[in-house]
Coordinates of N, CA and C in Angstrom, one line a residue:
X22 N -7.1 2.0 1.1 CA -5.7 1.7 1.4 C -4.9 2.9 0.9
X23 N -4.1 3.2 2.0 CA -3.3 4.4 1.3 C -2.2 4.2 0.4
X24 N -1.4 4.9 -0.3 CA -0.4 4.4 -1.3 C 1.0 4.9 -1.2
X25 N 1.7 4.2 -1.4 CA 3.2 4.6 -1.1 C 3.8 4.8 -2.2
X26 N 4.7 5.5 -2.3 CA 6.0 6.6 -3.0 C 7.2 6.2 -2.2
X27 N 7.5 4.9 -2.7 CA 8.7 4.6 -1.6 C 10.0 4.4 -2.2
X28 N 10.0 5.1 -3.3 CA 11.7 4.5 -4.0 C 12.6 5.1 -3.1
X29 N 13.7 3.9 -2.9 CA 14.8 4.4 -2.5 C 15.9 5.3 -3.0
X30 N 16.8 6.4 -2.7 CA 17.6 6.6 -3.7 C 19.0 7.3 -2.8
X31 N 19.7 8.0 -3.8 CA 21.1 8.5 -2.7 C 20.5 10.0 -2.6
X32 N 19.4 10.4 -3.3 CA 19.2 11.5 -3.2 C 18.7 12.0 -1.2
X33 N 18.5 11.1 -1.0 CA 17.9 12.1 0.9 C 19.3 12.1 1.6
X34 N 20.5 11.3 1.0 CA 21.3 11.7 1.9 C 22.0 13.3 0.9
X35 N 21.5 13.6 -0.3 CA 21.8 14.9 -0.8 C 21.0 15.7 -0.4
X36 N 19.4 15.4 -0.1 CA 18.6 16.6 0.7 C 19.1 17.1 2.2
X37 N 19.5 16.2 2.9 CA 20.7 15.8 4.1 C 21.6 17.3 4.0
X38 N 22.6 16.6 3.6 CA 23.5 17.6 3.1 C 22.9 19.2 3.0
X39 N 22.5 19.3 2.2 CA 21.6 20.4 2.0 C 20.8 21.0 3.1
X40 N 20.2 20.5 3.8 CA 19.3 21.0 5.0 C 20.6 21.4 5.8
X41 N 21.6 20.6 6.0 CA 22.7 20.6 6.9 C 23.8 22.1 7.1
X42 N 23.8 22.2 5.5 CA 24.4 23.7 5.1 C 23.5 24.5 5.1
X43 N 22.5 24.7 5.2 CA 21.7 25.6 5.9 C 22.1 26.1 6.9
X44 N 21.9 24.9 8.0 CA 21.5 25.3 9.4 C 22.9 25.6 9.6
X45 N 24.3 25.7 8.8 CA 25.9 25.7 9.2 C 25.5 27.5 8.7
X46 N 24.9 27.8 7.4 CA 25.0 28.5 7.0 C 24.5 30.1 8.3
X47 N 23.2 29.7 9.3 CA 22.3 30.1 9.7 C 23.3 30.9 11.1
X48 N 24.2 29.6 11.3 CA 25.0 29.6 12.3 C 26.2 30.8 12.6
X49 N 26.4 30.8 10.9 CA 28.0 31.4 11.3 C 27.5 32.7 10.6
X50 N 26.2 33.2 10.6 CA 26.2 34.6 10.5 C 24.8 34.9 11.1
X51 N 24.8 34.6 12.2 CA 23.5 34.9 13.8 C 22.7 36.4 13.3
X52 N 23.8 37.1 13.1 CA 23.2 38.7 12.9 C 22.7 39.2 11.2
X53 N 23.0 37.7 10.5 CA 22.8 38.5 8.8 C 21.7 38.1 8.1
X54 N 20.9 38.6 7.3 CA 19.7 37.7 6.8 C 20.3 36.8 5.8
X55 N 19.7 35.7 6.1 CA 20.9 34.4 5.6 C 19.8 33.9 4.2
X56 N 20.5 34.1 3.1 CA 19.8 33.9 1.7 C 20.2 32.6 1.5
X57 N 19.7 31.6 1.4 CA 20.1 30.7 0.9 C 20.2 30.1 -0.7
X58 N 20.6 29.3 -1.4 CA 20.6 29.3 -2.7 C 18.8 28.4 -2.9
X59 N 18.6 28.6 -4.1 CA 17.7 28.3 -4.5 C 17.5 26.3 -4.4
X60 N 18.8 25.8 -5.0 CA 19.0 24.8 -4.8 C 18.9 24.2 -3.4
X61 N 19.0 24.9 -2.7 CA 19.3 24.7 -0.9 C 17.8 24.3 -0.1
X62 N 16.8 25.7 -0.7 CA 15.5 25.9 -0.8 C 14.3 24.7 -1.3
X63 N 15.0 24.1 -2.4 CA 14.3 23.3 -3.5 C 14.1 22.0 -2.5
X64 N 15.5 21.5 -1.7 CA 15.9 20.7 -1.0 C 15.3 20.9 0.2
X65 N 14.8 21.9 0.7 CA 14.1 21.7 2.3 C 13.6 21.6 2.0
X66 N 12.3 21.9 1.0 CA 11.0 21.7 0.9 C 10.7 20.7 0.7
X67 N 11.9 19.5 -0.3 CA 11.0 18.1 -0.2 C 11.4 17.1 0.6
X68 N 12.3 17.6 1.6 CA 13.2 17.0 2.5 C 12.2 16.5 3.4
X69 N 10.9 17.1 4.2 CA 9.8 16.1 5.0 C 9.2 15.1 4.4
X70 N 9.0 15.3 3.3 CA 8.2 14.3 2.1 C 9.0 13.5 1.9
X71 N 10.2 13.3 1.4 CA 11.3 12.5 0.7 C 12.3 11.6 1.0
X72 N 12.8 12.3 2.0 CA 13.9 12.1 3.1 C 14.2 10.6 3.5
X73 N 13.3 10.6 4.4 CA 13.7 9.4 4.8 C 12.2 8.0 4.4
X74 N 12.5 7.4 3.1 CA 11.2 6.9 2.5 C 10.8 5.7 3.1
X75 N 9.7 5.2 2.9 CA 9.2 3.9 3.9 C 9.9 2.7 3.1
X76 N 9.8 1.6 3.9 CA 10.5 0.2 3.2 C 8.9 -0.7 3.1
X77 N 8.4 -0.5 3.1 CA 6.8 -1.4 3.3 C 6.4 -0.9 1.9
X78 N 6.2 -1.9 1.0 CA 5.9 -1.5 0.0 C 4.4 -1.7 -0.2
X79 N 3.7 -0.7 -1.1 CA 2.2 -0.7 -1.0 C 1.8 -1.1 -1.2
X80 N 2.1 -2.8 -1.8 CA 1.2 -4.0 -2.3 C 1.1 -4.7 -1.0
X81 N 1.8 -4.4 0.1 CA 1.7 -5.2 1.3 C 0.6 -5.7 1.7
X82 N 0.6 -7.2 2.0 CA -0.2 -8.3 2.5 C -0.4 -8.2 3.8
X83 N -1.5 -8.0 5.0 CA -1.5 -8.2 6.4 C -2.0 -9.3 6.5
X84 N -1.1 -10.0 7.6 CA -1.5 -11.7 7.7 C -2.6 -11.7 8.9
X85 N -3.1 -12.4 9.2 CA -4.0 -12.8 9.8 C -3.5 -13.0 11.2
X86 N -2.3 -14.1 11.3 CA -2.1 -14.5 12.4 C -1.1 -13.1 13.6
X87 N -1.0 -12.0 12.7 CA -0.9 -10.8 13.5 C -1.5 -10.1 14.3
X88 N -3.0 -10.0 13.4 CA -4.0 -9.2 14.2 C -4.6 -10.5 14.9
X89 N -4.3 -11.3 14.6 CA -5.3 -12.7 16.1 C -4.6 -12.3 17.3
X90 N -3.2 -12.3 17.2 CA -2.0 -12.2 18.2 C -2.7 -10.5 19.0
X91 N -3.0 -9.5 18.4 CA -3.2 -8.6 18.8 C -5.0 -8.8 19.3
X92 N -5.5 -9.0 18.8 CA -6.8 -9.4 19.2 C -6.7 -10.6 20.9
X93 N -6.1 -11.2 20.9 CA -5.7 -12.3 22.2 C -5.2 -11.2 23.4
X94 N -4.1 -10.2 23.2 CA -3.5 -9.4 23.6 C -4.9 -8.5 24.3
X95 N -5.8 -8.0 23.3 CA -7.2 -7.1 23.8 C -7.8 -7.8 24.4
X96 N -7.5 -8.8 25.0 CA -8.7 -10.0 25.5 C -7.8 -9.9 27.4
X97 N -6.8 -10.0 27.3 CA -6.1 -10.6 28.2 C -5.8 -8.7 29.0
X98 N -5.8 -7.5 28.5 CA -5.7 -6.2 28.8 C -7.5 -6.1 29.4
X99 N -8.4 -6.9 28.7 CA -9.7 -6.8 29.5 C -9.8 -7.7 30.4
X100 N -9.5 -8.9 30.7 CA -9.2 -9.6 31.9 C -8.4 -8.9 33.4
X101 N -7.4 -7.8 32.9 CA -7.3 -7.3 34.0 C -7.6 -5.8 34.3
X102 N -8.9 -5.6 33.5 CA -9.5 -4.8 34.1 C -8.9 -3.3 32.6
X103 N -9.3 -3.9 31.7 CA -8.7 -2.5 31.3 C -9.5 -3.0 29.6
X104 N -9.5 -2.0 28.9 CA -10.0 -1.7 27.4 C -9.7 -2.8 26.6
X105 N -10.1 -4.0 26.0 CA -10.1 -4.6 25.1 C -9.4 -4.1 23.7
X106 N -8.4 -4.0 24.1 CA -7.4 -3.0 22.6 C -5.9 -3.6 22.8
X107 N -5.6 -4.1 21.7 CA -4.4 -4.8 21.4 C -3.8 -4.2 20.4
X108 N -2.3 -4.4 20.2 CA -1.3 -4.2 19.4 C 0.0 -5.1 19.2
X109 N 0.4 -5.1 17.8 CA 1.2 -5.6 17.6 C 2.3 -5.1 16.5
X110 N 3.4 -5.0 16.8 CA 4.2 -4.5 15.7 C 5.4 -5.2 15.3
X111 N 5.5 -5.6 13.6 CA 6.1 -6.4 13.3 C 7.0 -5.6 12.3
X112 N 8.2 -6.7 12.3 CA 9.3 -6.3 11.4 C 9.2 -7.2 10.0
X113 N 9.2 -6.2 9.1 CA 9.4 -6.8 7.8 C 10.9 -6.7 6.7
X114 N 11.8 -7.8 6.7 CA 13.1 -7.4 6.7 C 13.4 -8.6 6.0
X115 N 14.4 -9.1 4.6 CA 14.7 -9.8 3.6 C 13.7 -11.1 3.3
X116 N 12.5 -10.6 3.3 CA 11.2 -11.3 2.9 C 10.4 -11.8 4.0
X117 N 11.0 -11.5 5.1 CA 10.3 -12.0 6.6 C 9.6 -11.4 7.5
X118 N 8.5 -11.4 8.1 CA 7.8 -10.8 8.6 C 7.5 -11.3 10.3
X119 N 8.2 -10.6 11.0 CA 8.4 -11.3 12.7 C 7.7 -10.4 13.4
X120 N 7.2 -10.8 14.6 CA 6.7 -10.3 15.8 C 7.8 -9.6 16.6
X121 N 7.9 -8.3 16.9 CA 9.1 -7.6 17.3 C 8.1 -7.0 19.0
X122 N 7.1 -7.0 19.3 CA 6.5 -6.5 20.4 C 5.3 -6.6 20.1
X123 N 4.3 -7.0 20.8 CA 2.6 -7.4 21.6 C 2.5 -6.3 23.0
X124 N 1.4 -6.2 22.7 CA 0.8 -5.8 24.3 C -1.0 -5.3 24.1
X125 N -1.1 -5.2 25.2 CA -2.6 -4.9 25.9 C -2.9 -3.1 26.2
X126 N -4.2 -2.6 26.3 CA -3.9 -1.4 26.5 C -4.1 -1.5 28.2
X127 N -3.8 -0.1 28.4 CA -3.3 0.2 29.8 C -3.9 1.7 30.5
X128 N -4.8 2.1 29.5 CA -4.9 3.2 30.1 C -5.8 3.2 31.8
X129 N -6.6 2.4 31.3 CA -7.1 2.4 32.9 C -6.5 2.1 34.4
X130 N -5.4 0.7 33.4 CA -4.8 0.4 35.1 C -3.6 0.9 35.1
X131 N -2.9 1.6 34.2 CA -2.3 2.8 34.4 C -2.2 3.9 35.3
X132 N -3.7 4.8 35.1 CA -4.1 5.8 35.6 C -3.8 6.6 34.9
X133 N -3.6 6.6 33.3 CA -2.9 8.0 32.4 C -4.5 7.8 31.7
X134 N -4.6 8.6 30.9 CA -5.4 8.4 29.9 C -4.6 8.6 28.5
X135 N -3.6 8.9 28.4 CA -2.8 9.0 27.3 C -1.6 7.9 26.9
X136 N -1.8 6.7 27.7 CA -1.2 5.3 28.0 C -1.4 4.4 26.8
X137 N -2.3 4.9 25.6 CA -2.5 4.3 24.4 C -1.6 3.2 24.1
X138 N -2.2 1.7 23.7 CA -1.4 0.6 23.7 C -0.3 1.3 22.0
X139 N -0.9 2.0 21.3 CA -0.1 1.5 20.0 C 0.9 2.5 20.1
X140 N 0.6 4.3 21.1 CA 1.7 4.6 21.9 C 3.3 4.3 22.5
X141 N 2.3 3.4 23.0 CA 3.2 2.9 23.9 C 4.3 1.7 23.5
X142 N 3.7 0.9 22.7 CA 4.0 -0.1 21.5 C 5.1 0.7 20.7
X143 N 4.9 1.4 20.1 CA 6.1 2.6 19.3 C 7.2 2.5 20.2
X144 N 6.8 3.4 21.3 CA 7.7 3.6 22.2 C 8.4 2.4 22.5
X145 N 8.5 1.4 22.7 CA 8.9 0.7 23.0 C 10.0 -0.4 22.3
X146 N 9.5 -0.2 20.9 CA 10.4 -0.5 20.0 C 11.7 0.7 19.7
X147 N 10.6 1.6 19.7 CA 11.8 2.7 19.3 C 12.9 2.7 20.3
X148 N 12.5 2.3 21.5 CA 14.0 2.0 22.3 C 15.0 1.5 22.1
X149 N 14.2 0.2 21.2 CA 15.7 -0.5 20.8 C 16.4 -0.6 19.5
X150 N 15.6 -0.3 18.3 CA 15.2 0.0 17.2 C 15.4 1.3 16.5
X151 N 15.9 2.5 17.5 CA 15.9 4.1 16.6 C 14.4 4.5 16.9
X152 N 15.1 6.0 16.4 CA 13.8 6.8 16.1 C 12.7 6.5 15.0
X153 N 13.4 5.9 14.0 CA 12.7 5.7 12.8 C 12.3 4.3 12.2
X154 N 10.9 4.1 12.3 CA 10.5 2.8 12.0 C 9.8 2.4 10.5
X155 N 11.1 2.4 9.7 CA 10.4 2.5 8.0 C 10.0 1.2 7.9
X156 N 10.6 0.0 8.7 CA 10.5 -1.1 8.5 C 9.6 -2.5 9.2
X157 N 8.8 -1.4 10.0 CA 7.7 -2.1 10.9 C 6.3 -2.1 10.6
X158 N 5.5 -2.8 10.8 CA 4.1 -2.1 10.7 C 3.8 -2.6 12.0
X159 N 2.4 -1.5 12.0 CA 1.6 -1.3 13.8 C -0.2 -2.1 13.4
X160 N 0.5 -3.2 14.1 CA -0.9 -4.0 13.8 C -1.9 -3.3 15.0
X161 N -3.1 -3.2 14.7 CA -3.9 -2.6 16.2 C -5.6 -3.2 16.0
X162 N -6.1 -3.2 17.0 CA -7.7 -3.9 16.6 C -8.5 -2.9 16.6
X163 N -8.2 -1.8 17.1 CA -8.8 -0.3 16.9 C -8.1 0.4 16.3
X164 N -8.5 1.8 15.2 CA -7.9 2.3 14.3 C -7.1 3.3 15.3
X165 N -6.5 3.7 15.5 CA -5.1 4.6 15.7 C -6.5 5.8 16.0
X166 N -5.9 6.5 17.1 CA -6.4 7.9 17.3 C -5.3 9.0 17.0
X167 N -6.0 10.2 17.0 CA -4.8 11.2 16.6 C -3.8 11.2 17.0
X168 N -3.9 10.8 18.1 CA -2.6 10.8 19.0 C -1.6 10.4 18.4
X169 N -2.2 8.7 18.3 CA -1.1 7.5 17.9 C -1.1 7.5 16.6
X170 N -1.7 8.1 15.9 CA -1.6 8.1 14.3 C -0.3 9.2 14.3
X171 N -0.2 10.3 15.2 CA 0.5 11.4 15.2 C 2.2 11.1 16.2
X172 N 1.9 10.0 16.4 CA 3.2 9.2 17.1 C 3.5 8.0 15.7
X173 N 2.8 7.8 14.7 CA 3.2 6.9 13.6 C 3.9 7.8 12.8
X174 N 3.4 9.0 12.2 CA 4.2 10.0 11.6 C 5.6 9.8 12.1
X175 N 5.1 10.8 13.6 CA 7.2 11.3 13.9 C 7.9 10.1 14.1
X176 N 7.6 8.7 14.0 CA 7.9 7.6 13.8 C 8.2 6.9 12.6
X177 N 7.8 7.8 11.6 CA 7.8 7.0 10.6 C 7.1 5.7 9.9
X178 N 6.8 4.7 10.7 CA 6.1 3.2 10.7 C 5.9 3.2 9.4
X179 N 6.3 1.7 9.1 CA 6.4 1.4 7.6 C 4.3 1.3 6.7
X180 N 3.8 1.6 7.9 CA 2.7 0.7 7.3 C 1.6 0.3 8.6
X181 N 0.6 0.8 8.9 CA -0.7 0.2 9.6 C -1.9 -0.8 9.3
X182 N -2.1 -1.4 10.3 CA -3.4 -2.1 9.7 C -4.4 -2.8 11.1
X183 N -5.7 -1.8 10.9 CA -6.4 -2.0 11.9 C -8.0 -2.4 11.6
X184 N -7.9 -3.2 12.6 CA -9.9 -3.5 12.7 C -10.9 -2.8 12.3
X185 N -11.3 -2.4 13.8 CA -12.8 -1.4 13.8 C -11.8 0.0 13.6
X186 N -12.6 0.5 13.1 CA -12.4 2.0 13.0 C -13.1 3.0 14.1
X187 N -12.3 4.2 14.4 CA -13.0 5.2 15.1 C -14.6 6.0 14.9
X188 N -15.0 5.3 13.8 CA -16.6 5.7 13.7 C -17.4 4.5 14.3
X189 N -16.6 3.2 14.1 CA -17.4 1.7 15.2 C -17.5 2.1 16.5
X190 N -16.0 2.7 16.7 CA -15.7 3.1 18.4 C -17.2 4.0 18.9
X191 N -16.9 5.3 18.1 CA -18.2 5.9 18.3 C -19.4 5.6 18.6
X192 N -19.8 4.5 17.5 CA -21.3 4.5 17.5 C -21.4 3.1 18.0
X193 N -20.6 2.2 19.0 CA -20.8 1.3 20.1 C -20.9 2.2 21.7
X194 N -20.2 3.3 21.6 CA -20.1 4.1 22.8 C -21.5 5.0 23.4
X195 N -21.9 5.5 22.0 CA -23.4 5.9 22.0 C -24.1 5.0 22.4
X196 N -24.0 3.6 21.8 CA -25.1 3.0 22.1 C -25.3 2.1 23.5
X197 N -23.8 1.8 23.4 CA -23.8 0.7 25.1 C -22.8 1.1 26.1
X198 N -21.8 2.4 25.7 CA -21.1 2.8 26.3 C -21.4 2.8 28.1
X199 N -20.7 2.6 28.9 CA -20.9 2.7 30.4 C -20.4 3.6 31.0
X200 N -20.1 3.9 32.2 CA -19.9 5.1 33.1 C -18.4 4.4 32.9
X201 N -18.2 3.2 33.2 CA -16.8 2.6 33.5 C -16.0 2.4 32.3
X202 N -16.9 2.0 31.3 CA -16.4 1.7 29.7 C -16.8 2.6 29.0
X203 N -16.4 3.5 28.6 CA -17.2 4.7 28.1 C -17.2 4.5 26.4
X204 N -15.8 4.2 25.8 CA -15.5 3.8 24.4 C -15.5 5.0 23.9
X205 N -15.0 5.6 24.2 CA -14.9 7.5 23.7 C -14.1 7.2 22.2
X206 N -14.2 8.0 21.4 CA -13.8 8.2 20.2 C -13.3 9.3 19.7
X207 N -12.2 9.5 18.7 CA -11.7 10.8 17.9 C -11.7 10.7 16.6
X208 N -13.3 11.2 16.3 CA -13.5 10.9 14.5 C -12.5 11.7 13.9
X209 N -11.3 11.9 13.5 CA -9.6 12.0 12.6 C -9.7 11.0 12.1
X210 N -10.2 10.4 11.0 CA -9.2 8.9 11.1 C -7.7 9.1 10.5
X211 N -7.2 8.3 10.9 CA -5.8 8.2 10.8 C -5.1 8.9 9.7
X212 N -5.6 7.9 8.4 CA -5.6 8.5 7.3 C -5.3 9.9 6.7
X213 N -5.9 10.8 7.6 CA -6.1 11.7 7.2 C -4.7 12.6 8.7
X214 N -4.8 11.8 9.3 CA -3.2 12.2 9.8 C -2.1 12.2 8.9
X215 N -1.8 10.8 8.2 CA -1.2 10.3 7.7 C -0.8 11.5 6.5
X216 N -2.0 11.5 6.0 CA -1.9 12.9 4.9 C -1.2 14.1 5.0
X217 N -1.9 14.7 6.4 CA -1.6 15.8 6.7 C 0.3 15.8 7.6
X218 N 0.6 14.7 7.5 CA 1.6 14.5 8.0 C 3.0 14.5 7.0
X219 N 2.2 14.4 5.5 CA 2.4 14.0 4.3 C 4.0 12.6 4.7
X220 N 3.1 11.6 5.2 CA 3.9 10.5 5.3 C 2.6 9.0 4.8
X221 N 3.1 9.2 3.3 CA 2.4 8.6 2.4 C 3.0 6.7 2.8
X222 N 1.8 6.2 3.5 CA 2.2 4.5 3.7 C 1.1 3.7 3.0
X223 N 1.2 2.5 3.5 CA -0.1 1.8 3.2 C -0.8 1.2 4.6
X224 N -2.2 1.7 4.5 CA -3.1 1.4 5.3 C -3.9 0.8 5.3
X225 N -4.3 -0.3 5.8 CA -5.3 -1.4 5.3 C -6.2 -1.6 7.1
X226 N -7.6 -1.2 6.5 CA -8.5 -0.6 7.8 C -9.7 -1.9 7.4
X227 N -10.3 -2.3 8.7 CA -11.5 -3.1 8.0 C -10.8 -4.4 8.6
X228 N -9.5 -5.2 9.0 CA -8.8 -6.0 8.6 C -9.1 -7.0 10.0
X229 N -10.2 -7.9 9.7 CA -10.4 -9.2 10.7 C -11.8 -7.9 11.5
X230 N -12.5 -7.4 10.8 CA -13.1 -5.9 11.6 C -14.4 -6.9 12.5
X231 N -14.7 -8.1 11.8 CA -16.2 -8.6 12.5 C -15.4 -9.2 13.8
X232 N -14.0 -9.7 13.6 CA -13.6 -10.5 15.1 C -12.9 -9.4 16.1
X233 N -12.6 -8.2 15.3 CA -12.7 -7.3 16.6 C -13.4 -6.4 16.7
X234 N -14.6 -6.3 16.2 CA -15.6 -5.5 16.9 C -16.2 -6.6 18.2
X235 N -16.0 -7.7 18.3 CA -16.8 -8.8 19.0 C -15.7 -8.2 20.4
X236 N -14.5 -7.4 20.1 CA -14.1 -7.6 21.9 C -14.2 -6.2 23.0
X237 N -15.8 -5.4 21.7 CA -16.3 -4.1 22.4 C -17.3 -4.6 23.8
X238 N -18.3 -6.3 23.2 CA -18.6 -6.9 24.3 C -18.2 -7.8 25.0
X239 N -16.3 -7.8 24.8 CA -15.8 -9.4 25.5 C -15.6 -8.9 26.9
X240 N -15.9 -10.0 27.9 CA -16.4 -9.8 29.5 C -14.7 -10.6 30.0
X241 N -14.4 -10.5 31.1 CA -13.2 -10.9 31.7 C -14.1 -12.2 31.7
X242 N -13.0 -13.1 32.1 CA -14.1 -14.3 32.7 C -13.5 -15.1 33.7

C-alpha cells in the first residue's frame, strides 16, 4: 500500500504565489537572465510534491461493493464483445463515499487501442468535476497501465485500488492468451508511476484479486 503525506495547509496557495512571480518575473524581462530569489527557488521545487495535496487519507478502507459494481461493469463490456475490465470512480466527501461514474472497457469496440476504461473514466469525471481529482478514487479490476497510472498523476486521484495486477495480466496472456484476446500487459506497475510522478497516495492492489482474476475466463453468454 502506498502512503500518503497529505496535510493540508495555506502554505500551496504560498508556493502558488511564488511560482506565479516567477513566471511575472520571466515575463517582464524576455531579454535578461532572470535570477530569481532563493526563496522563490525553494518554492518551485516543492511545488509538484506539495502543492496541491490528496484528501484520501492513507488509512483508507476500499469497500467491496465498489469493485463488485466494477467487476459486473467487466462482465457486461465482455458481453458486447470487448475486454472484461471495469472501473469505477468514487467520491469521498464529509464521511461519504458515492459512486460518481462506472463503465466497461472499450478498446475493442471502439477501434482505439488507447480507449482504456480507467482513461476514459478520468476523463470523464474530470469534465464535470475539474482538472484535479484529490477527492476520488479509481476503483479498477485490472491494475492501471502506464498510461492510466500516468493519467492518475496529471489527475491527481485521491487514491487507487485494483484486483489482478499487470504480472496476472501477463502470465494469463502467455498462457491462454488468443489471437482475438491477447491480454497484453505493461510490467510498470503503477506504483512505481505513482513514485516517479512523486504523487504520493494510497494504493491497495490484490483487492477482491480471486473474483477478478475469474473474468480473464468469463464467456459472454
Amino acid at each position: 500500500m502506498g502512503r500518503a503525506d497529505c496535510s493540508c495547509s495555506s502554505g500551496g496557495e504560498y508556493r502558488q504565489a511564488a511560482y506565479e512571480q516567477v513566471i511575472v518575473f520571466l515575463l517582464d524581462r524576455p531579454h535578461a537572465v532572470a535570477q530569481p530569489t532563493e526563496e522563490q527557488v525553494s518554492s518551485l521545487n516543492n511545488l509538484a510534491v506539495r502543492y496541491d495535496p490528496c484528501m484520501i487519507a492513507a488509512s483508507y478502507k476500499p469497500k467491496k461493493k465498489f469493485m463488485q459494481l466494477a467487476i459486473a461493469e467487466a462482465k457486461r463490456a465482455r458481453d458486447r464483445g470487448d475486454y472484461a475490465i471495469g472501473a469505477v470512480v468514487t467520491r469521498v466527501t464529509d464521511g461519504r463515499e458515492v459512486v460518481i461514474a462506472s463503465a466497461g472497457n472499450r478498446v475493442k469496440t471502439s477501434g482505439s487501442s488507447i480507449k482504456h476504461v480507467e482513461l476514459e473514466t478520468l476523463k470523464y469525471v474530470s469534465s464535470g468535476y475539474g482538472r484535479y481529482l484529490t477527492e476520488f478514487v479509481l476503483y479498477t479490476t485490472h491494475e492501471p497501465c502506464a498510461m492510466c497510472a500516468g493519467a492518475c498523476v496529471w489527475a491527481r486521484i485521491g487514491a487507487v485500488v485494483y484486483g489482478v495486477s499487470q504480472e496476472d495480466i501477463a502470465t494469463y496472456g502467455r498462457k491462454r492468451g488468443t489471437e482475438e484476446y491477447k491480454w497484453r500487459a505493461c510490467l510498470i506497475p503503477c506504483q512505481l508511476v505513482f513514485e516517479k510522478g512523486n504523487h504520493a497516495i494510497p494504493v491497495i492492489g490484490g483487492f477482491l484479486r480471486d473474483e477478478c482474476k475469474k473474468l480473464f475466463g468469463y464467456r459472454a453468454r
